[in-house]
XYZ file of C-alpha atoms in Angstrom:
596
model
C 0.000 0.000 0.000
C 2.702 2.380 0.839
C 4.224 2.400 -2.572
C 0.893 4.295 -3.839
C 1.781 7.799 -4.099
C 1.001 10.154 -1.196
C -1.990 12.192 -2.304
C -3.926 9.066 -3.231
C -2.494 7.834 -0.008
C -4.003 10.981 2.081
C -7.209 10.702 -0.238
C -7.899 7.517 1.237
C -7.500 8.343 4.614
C -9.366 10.990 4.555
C -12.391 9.303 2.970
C -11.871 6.644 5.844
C -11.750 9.167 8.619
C -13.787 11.841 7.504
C -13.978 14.125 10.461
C -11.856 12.649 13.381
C -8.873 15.085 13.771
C -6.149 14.927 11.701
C -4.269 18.414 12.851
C -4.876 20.206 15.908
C -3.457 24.099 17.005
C -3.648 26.119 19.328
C -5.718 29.184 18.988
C -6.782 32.159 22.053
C -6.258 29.506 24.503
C -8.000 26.742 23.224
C -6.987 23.799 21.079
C -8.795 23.638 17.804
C -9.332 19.748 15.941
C -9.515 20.392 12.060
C -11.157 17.037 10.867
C -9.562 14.855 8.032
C -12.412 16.344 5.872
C -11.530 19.715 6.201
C -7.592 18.862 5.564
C -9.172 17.579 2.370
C -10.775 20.088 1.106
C -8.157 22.952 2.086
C -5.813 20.854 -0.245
C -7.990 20.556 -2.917
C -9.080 24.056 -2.816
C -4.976 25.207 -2.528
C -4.263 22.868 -5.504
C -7.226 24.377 -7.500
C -6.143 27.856 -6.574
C -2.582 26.996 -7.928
C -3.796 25.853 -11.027
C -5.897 29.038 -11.795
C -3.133 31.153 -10.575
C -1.096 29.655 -13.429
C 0.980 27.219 -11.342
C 2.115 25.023 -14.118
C 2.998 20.723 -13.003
C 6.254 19.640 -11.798
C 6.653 23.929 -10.844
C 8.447 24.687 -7.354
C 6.142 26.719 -4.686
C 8.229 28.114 -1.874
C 6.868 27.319 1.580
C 8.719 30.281 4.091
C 7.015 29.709 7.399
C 6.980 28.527 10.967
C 4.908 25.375 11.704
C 1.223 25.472 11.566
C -1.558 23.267 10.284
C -1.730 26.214 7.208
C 1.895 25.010 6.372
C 0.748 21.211 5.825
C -2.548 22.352 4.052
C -0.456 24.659 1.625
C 2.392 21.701 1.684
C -0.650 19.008 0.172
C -2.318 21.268 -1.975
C 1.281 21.955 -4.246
C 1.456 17.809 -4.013
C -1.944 17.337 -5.289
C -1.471 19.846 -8.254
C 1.484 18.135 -9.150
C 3.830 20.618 -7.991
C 7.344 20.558 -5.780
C 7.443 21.752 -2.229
C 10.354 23.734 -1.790
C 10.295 24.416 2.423
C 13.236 27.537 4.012
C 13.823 28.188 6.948
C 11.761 30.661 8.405
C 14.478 32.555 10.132
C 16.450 32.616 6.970
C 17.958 36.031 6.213
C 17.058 38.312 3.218
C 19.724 36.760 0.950
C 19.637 33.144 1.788
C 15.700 33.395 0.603
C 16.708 35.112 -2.827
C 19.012 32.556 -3.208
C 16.582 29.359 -2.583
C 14.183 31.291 -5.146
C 16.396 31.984 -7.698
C 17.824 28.545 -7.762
C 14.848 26.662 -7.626
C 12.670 29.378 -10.100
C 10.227 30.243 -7.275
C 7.449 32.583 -8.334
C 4.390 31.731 -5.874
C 5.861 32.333 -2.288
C 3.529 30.745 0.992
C 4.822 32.980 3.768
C 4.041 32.627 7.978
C 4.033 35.522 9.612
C 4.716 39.770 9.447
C 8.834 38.966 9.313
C 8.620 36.510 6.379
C 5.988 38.500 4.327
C 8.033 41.887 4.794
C 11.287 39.600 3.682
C 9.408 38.438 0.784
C 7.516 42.266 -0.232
C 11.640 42.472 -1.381
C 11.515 39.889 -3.538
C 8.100 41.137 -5.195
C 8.987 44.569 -5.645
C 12.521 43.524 -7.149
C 10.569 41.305 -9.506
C 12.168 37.931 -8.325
C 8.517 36.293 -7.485
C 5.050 37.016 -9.025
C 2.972 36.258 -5.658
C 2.616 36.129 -2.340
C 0.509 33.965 0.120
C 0.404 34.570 3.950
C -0.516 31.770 5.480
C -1.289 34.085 8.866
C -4.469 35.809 8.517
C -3.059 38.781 10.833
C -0.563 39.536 8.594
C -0.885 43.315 7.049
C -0.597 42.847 3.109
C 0.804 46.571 2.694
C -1.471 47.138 0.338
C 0.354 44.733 -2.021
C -2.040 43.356 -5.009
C -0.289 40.479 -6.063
C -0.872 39.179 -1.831
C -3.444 37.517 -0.275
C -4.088 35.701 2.700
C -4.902 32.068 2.530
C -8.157 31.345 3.281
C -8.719 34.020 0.377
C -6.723 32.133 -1.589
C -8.345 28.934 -0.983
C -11.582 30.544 -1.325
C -10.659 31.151 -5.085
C -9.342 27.659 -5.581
C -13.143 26.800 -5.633
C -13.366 27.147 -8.976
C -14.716 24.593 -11.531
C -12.181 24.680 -14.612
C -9.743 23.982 -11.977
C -11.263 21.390 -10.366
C -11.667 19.827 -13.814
C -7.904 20.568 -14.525
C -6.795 19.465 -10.516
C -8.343 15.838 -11.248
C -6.382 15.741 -14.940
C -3.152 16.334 -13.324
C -4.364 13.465 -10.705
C -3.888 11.348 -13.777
C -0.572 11.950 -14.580
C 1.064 11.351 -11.255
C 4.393 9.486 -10.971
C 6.788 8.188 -8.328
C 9.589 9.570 -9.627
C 7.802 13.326 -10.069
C 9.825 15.171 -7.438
C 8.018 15.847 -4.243
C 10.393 18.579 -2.390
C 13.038 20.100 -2.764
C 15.255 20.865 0.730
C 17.932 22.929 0.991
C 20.777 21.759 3.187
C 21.445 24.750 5.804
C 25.211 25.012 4.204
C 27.669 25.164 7.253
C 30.577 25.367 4.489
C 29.648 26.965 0.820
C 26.406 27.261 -0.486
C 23.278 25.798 0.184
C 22.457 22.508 -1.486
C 18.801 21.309 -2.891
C 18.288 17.630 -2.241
C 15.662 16.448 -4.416
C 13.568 13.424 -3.104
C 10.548 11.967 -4.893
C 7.699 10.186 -4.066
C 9.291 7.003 -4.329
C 11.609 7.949 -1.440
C 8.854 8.723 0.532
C 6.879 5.312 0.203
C 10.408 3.789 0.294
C 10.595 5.400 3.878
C 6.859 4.671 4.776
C 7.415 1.339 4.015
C 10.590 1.119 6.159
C 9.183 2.493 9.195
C 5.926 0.635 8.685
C 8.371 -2.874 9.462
C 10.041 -0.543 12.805
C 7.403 0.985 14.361
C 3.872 0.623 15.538
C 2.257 3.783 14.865
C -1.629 3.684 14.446
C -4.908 6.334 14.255
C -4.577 6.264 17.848
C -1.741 8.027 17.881
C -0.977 11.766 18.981
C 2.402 13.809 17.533
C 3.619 17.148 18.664
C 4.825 18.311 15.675
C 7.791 20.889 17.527
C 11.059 20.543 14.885
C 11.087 23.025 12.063
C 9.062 21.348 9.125
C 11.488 23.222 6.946
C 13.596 20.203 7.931
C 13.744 16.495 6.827
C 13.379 14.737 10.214
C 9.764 16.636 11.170
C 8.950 16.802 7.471
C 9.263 13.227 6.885
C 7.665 12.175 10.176
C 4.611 14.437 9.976
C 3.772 12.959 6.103
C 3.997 9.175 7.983
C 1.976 10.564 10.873
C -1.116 11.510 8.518
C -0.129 8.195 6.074
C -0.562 6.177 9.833
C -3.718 8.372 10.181
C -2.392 9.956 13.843
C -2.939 13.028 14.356
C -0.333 15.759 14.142
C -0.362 19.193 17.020
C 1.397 21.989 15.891
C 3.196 24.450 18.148
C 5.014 27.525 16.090
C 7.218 28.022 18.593
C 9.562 25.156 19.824
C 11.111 26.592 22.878
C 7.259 26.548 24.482
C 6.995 22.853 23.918
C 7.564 22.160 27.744
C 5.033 24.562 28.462
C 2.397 22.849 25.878
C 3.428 19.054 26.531
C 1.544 18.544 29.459
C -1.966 19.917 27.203
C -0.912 17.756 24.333
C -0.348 14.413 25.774
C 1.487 13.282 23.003
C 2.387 9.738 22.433
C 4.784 10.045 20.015
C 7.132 13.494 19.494
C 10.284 13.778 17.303
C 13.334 15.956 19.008
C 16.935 16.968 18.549
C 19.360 15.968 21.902
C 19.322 19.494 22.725
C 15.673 19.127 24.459
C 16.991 15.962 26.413
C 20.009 17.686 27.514
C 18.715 20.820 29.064
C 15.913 18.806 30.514
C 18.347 16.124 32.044
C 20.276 19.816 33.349
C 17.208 20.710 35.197
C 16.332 17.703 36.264
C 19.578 16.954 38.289
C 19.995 20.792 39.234
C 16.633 20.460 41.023
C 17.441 17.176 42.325
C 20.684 18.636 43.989
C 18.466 21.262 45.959
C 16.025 18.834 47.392
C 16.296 17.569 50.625
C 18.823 14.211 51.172
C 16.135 11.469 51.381
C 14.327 12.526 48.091
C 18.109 12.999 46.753
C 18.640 9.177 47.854
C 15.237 8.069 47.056
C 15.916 9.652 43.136
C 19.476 7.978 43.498
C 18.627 4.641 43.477
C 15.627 4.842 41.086
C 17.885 5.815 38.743
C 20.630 3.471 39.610
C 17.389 0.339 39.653
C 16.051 1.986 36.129
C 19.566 1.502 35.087
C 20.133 -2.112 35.936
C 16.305 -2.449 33.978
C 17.849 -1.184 30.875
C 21.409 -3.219 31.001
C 18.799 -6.181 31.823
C 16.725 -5.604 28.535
C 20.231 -4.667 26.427
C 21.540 -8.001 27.236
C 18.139 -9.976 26.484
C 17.775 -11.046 30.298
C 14.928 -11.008 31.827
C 14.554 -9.188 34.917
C 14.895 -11.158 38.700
C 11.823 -11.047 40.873
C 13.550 -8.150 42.859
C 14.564 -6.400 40.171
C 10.918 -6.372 39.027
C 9.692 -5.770 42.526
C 11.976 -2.569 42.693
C 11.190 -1.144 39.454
C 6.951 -1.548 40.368
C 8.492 0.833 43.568
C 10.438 3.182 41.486
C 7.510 3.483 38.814
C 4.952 4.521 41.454
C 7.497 6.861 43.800
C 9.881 8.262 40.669
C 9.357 7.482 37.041
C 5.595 8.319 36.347
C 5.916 11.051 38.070
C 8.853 12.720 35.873
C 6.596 11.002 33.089
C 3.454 13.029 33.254
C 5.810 15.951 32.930
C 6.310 15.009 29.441
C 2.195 14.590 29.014
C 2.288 10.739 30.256
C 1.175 8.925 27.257
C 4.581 9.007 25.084
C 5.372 5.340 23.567
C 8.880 6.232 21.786
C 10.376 9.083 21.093
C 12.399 9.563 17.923
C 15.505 11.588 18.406
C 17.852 12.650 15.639
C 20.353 15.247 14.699
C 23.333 15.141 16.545
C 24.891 13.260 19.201
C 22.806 12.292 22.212
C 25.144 11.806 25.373
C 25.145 7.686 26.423
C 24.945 9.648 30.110
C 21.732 11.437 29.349
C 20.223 8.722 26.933
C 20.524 6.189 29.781
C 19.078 8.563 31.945
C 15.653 8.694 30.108
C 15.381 5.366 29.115
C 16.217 4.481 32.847
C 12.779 6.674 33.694
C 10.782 4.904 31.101
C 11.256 6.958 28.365
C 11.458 5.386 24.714
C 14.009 7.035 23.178
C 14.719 5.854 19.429
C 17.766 7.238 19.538
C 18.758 6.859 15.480
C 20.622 8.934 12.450
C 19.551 10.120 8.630
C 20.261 12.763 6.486
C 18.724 14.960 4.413
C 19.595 13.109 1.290
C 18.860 9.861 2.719
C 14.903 11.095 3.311
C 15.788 11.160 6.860
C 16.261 7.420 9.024
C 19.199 5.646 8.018
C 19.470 3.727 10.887
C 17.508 3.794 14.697
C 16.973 2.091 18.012
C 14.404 -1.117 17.469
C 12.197 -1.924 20.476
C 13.498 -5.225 21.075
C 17.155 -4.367 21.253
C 19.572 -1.763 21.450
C 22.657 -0.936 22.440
C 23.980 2.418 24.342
C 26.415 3.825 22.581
C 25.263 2.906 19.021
C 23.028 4.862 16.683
C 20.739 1.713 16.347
C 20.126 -0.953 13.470
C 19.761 -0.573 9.791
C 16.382 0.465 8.142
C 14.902 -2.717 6.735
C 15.864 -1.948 2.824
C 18.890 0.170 3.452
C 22.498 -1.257 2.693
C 25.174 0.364 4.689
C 29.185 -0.189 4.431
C 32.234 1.533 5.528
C 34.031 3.464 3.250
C 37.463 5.201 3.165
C 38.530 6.282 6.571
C 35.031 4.212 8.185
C 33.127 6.899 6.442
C 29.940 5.529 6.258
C 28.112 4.788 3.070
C 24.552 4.409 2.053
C 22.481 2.892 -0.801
C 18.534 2.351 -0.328
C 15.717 3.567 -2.483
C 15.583 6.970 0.279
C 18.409 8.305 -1.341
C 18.265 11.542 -2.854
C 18.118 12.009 -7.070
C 20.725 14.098 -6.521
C 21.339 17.865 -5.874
C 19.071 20.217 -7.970
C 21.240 21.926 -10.787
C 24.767 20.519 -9.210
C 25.705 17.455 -11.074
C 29.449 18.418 -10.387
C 28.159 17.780 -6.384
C 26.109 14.902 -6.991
C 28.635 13.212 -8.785
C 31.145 14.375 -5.681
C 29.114 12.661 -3.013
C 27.691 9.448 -5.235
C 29.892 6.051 -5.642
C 30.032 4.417 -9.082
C 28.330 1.430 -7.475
C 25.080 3.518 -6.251
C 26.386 4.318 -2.307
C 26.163 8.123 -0.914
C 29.019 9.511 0.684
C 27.872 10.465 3.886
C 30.725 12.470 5.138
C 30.155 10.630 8.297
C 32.549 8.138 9.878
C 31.500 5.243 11.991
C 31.873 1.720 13.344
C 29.865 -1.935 12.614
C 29.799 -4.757 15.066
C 28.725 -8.276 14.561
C 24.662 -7.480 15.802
C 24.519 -5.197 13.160
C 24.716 -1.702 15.317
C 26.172 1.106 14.270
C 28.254 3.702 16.295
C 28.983 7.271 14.842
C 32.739 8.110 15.501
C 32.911 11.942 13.552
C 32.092 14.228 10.874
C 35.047 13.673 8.663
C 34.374 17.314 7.016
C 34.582 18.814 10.920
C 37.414 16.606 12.050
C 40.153 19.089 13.336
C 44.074 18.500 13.312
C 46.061 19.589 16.128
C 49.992 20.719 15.374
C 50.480 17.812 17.370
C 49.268 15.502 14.631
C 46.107 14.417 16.397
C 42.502 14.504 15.754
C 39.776 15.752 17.253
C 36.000 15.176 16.924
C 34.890 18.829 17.636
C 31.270 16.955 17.899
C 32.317 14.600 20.827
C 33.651 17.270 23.047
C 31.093 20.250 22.599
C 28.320 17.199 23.370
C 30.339 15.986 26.459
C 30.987 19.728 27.519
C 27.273 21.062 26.288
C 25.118 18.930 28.580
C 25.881 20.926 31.808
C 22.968 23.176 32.520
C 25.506 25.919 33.010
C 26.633 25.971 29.430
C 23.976 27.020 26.278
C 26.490 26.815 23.498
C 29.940 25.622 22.384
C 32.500 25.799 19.863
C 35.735 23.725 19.346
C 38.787 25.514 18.449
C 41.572 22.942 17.647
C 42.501 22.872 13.739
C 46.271 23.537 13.449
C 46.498 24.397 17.071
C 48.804 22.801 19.745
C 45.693 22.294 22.002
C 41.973 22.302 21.942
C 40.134 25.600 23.199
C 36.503 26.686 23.311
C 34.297 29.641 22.829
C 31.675 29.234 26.007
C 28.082 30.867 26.002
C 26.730 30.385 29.834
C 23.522 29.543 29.842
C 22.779 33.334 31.365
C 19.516 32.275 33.690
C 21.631 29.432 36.011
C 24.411 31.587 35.833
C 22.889 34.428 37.401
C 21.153 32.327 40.175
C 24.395 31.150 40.799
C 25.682 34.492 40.997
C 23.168 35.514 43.566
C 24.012 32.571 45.975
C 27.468 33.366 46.923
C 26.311 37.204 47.008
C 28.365 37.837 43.729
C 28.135 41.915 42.430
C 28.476 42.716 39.265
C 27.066 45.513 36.426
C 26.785 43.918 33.219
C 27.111 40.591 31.854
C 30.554 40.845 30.862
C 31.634 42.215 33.899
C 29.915 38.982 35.641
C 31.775 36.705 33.516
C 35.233 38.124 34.151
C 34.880 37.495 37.761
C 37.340 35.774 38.856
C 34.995 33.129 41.019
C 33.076 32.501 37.795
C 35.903 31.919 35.466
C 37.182 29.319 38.351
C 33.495 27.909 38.726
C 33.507 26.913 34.832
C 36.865 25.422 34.912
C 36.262 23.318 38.014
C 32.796 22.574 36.068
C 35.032 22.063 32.688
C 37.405 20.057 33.792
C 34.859 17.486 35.699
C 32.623 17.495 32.700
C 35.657 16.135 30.700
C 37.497 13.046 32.721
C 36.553 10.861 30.320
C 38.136 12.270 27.180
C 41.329 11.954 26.288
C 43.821 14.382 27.370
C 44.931 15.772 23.810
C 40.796 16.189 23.380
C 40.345 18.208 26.660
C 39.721 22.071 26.389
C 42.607 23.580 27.985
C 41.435 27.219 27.699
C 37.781 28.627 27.181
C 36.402 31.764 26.417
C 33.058 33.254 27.738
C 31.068 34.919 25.485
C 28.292 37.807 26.695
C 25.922 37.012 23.566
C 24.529 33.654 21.792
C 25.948 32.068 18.345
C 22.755 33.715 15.987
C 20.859 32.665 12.547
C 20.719 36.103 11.714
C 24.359 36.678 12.031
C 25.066 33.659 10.020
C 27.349 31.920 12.775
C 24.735 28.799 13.394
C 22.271 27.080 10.557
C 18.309 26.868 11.078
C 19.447 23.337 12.129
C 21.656 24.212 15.173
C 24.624 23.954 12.917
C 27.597 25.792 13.540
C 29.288 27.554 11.035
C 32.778 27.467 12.265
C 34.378 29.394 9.772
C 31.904 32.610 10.244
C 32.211 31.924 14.430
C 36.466 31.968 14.090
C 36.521 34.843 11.693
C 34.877 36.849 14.125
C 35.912 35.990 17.592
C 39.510 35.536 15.971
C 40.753 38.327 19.276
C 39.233 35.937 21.226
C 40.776 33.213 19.922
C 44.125 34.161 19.453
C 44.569 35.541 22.763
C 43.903 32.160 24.857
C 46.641 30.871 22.353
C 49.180 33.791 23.341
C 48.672 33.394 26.920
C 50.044 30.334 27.680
């Protein structure tokens, strides 16, 4: 069934499910259920609307917005007339949207909010698109006549001649008709459109159909950007399982949401599980001692639980007995702060601690810990229910050969991967094997059960003078978990030792500040204190034991202000852009090298 293609595959469900809820938002307060019926016809409408607004088939349609259930409506309705979803970043700066629309020969533009519709006004004026669609009703259209909002828009997709011409273009659907087009966020050079088709997509449907047990029953908080692969890809299989799929525009409220939602199921980067594991233990360390114990040996009992299930043991009778005691005193408890229905968890994107991944799945947390890529139309590999081991980045899609490369880089052939990269057949060529593999750019290890283990990005991997390598990745993860530090950046390339540019997380800094009486006028004044800059290296140097020494930051840097989007020194994606970050905090840099 999966290798229909997706409209049909929506079509069905929604003649199957007619009005149960397919998306849900919030709106003043309330949560608002928009029935499979109603997703329908909003694509149909959009597709219609295309079509008499001249969109031609196989044309790209830019999608610039924030998540919202307007985004998947607008998303379907260039699908179902046969068009090619191109998604950016909502955050993306002036340029790096004129140079997504120029590449891919944008001319209708589906915008979020005031910020992206002003950005976009640019584009109009200068004659680089033709229209505009806000998918925010607030939005103020500036007057603009070639602008509308979308329910207008819809509203004159209900048209006959292009419902006639909508269910010709039904007819002529193909697999390999591109679906999207996503442009990687670029940490080095310029951004990079991955075309995937519709046969990638029921290739990955299929896939996760033989891992996971998702059903109509099923609740996702759709939180990640859907600009990217990971929630793009997981929201389509979401509505092909017939869940339903919550949007929230704004990810950093999703703690503040989760407990409404109830999710079961809720895809997230490391970067949520590490500053909730930071909270978790700071506000462990301020309770009294018998709650401190009491939490202590939960987690050490939820531990020996997860070693139990790794090694394919089944539990004693007082391991069993202990874990019914933990559940009702600890686990459930820190459960239902998450909602209390979730059944796994997919996390992707970087590297998730083994210290903090063991921690969650010690409290009963299903974290499917796995790795993809945008060319690979996301999983590549993830945890599997049965079995898993810490450390690893899971088992092998069913369908997906992977091998080791030169230097262990890992390679990948499956029907998920990428047609290539739009109008860069010198690239494609670059990152494609004569025998059909991708080039990852990722190294990594094997073992006999089939797990894999990522060692480093082989593009980030930095020589020291000393002839060493270092996985810039491994130690801004080990270093980046304490709630103390927000963000981190490896200096080390051509260096005798490794040094790092520190942003404190400002908000436990501060608190600290204020328990040992600490005065101080500004924030950089506060972090040239002398007892702060001791604090982090006590903090630093604990944090890294279990590195080796020529991978240990020596010397650190605290900086007053976050790595930005809008100054171009991190990606949409988290990214760093190390080149942008050591060009401008070269002073910086250069001075913990000249003080030694």
């Amino acid at each position: 069934m999966s290798q229909l293609h997706l409209v049909h595959l929506l079509r069905e469900r929604i003649a199957r499910l007619g009005n149960k809820a397919a998306l849900r938002v919030q709106q003043d307060g309330q949560w608002r259920a928009i029935g499979w019926r109603t997703l329908g016809q909003a694509m149909d409408y959009c597709a219609q609307a295309l079509i008499r607004a001249g969109h031609q088939p196989t044309e790209m349609v830019g999608l610039y917005a924030r998540n919202m259930p307007e985004w998947t409506q607008a998303d379907l309705g260039i699908l179902a007339a046969r068009g090619v979803s191109v998604p950016i970043y909502p955050t993306s700066t002036l340029d790096q949207l004129r140079y997504i629309v120029k590449d891919a020969g944008i001319r209708l533009l589906f915008v979020g909010e005031q910020p992206q519709f002003d950005q976009a006004l640019h584009l109009l004026k200068a004659g680089e698109i033709n229209q505009i669609v806000t998918l925010d009703c607030t939005v103020d259209l500036r007057g603009c006549e070639q602008a509308s909002h979308f329910q207008s828009f819809l509203v004159s997709g209900n048209h006959l001649p292009s419902e006639q011409a909508l269910r010709e273009r039904e007819q002529q659907y193909r697999m390999d008709d591109l679906l999207t087009l996503i442009y990687t966020s670029g940490t080095t050079g310029e951004p990079k459109g991955v075309m995937l088709d519709f046969a990638n997509m029921a290739a990955c449907f299929e896939m996760h159909d033989r891992r996971l047990d998702l059903d109509e029953q099923d609740v996702s908080l759709c939180m990640l950007p859907l600009s990217h692969v990971f929630e793009r890809a997981w929201s389509y299989y979401v509505l092909y399982c017939g869940a339903e799929n919550v949007y929230i525009r704004d990810p950093q409220q999703v703690m503040e949401v989760i407990g409404e939602v109830k999710p079961t199921v809720m895809c997230a980067v490391p970067r949520l599980y590490e500053k909730a594991y930071a909270l978790i233990q700071a506000k462990v360390a301020k309770a009294p001692p018998l709650r401190r114990a009491l939490f202590g040996w939960a987690t050490r009992v939820g531990s020996q639980m997860v070693a139990t299930r790794q090694a394919g043991e089944r539990p004693s009778p007082l391991l069993s007995g202990q874990i019914w005691l933990a559940e009702r005193l600890v686990f459930r408890k820190l459960r239902e702060r998450f909602g209390g229905r979730t059944r796994f968890l997919p996390v992707a994107g970087a590297r998730l601690a083994d210290d903090v991944n063991l921690f969650f799945q010690a409290m009963g947390f299903n974290l499917q810990y796995g790795y993809g890529m945008t060319e690979t139309t996301a999983t590549v590999c993830c945890y599997d229910d049965a079995r898993f081991k810490l450390g690893s980045i899971g088992t092998v899609m069913d369908g997906i050969e992977v091998k080791l490369g030169e230097h262990n880089e890992l390679l990948v052939r499956a029907p998920t991967v990428m047609r290539g990269y739009y109008n860069k057949p010198e690239a494609t060529a670059e990152v494609m094997t004569a025998d059909g593999f991708l080039r990852t750019g990722d190294a990594g290890e094997l073992d006999g059960e089939g797990n894999i283990y990522f060692t480093e990005r082989l593009k980030e991997l930095m020589k020291t003078s000393n002839g060493k390598y270092v996985a810039p990745q491994l130690v801004e993860g080990t270093i980046g978990k304490d709630r103390f530090i927000e963000q981190v950046a490896i200096v080390a390339d051509a260096r005798h030792f490794v040094s790092a540019l520190i942003v404190p997380c400002f908000e436990s800094l501060e608190e600290y500040a204020r328990s040992i009486n600490l005065q101080y006028q500004c924030k950089s004044e506060l972090l040239r204190h002398s007892r702060v800059v001791e604090f982090f290296e006590a903090r630093i140097a604990d944090l890294q034991k279990e590195l080796a020494k020529f991978e240990q930051v020596k010397k650190f840097t605290l900086l007053p202000s976050a790595f930005s989007m809008e100054l171009g020194e991190i990606t949409p994606t988290m990214k760093l852009r190390r080149k942008i970050i050591e060009s401008k905090y070269q002073r910086e840099i250069e001075a913990m090298y000249n003080h030694v």
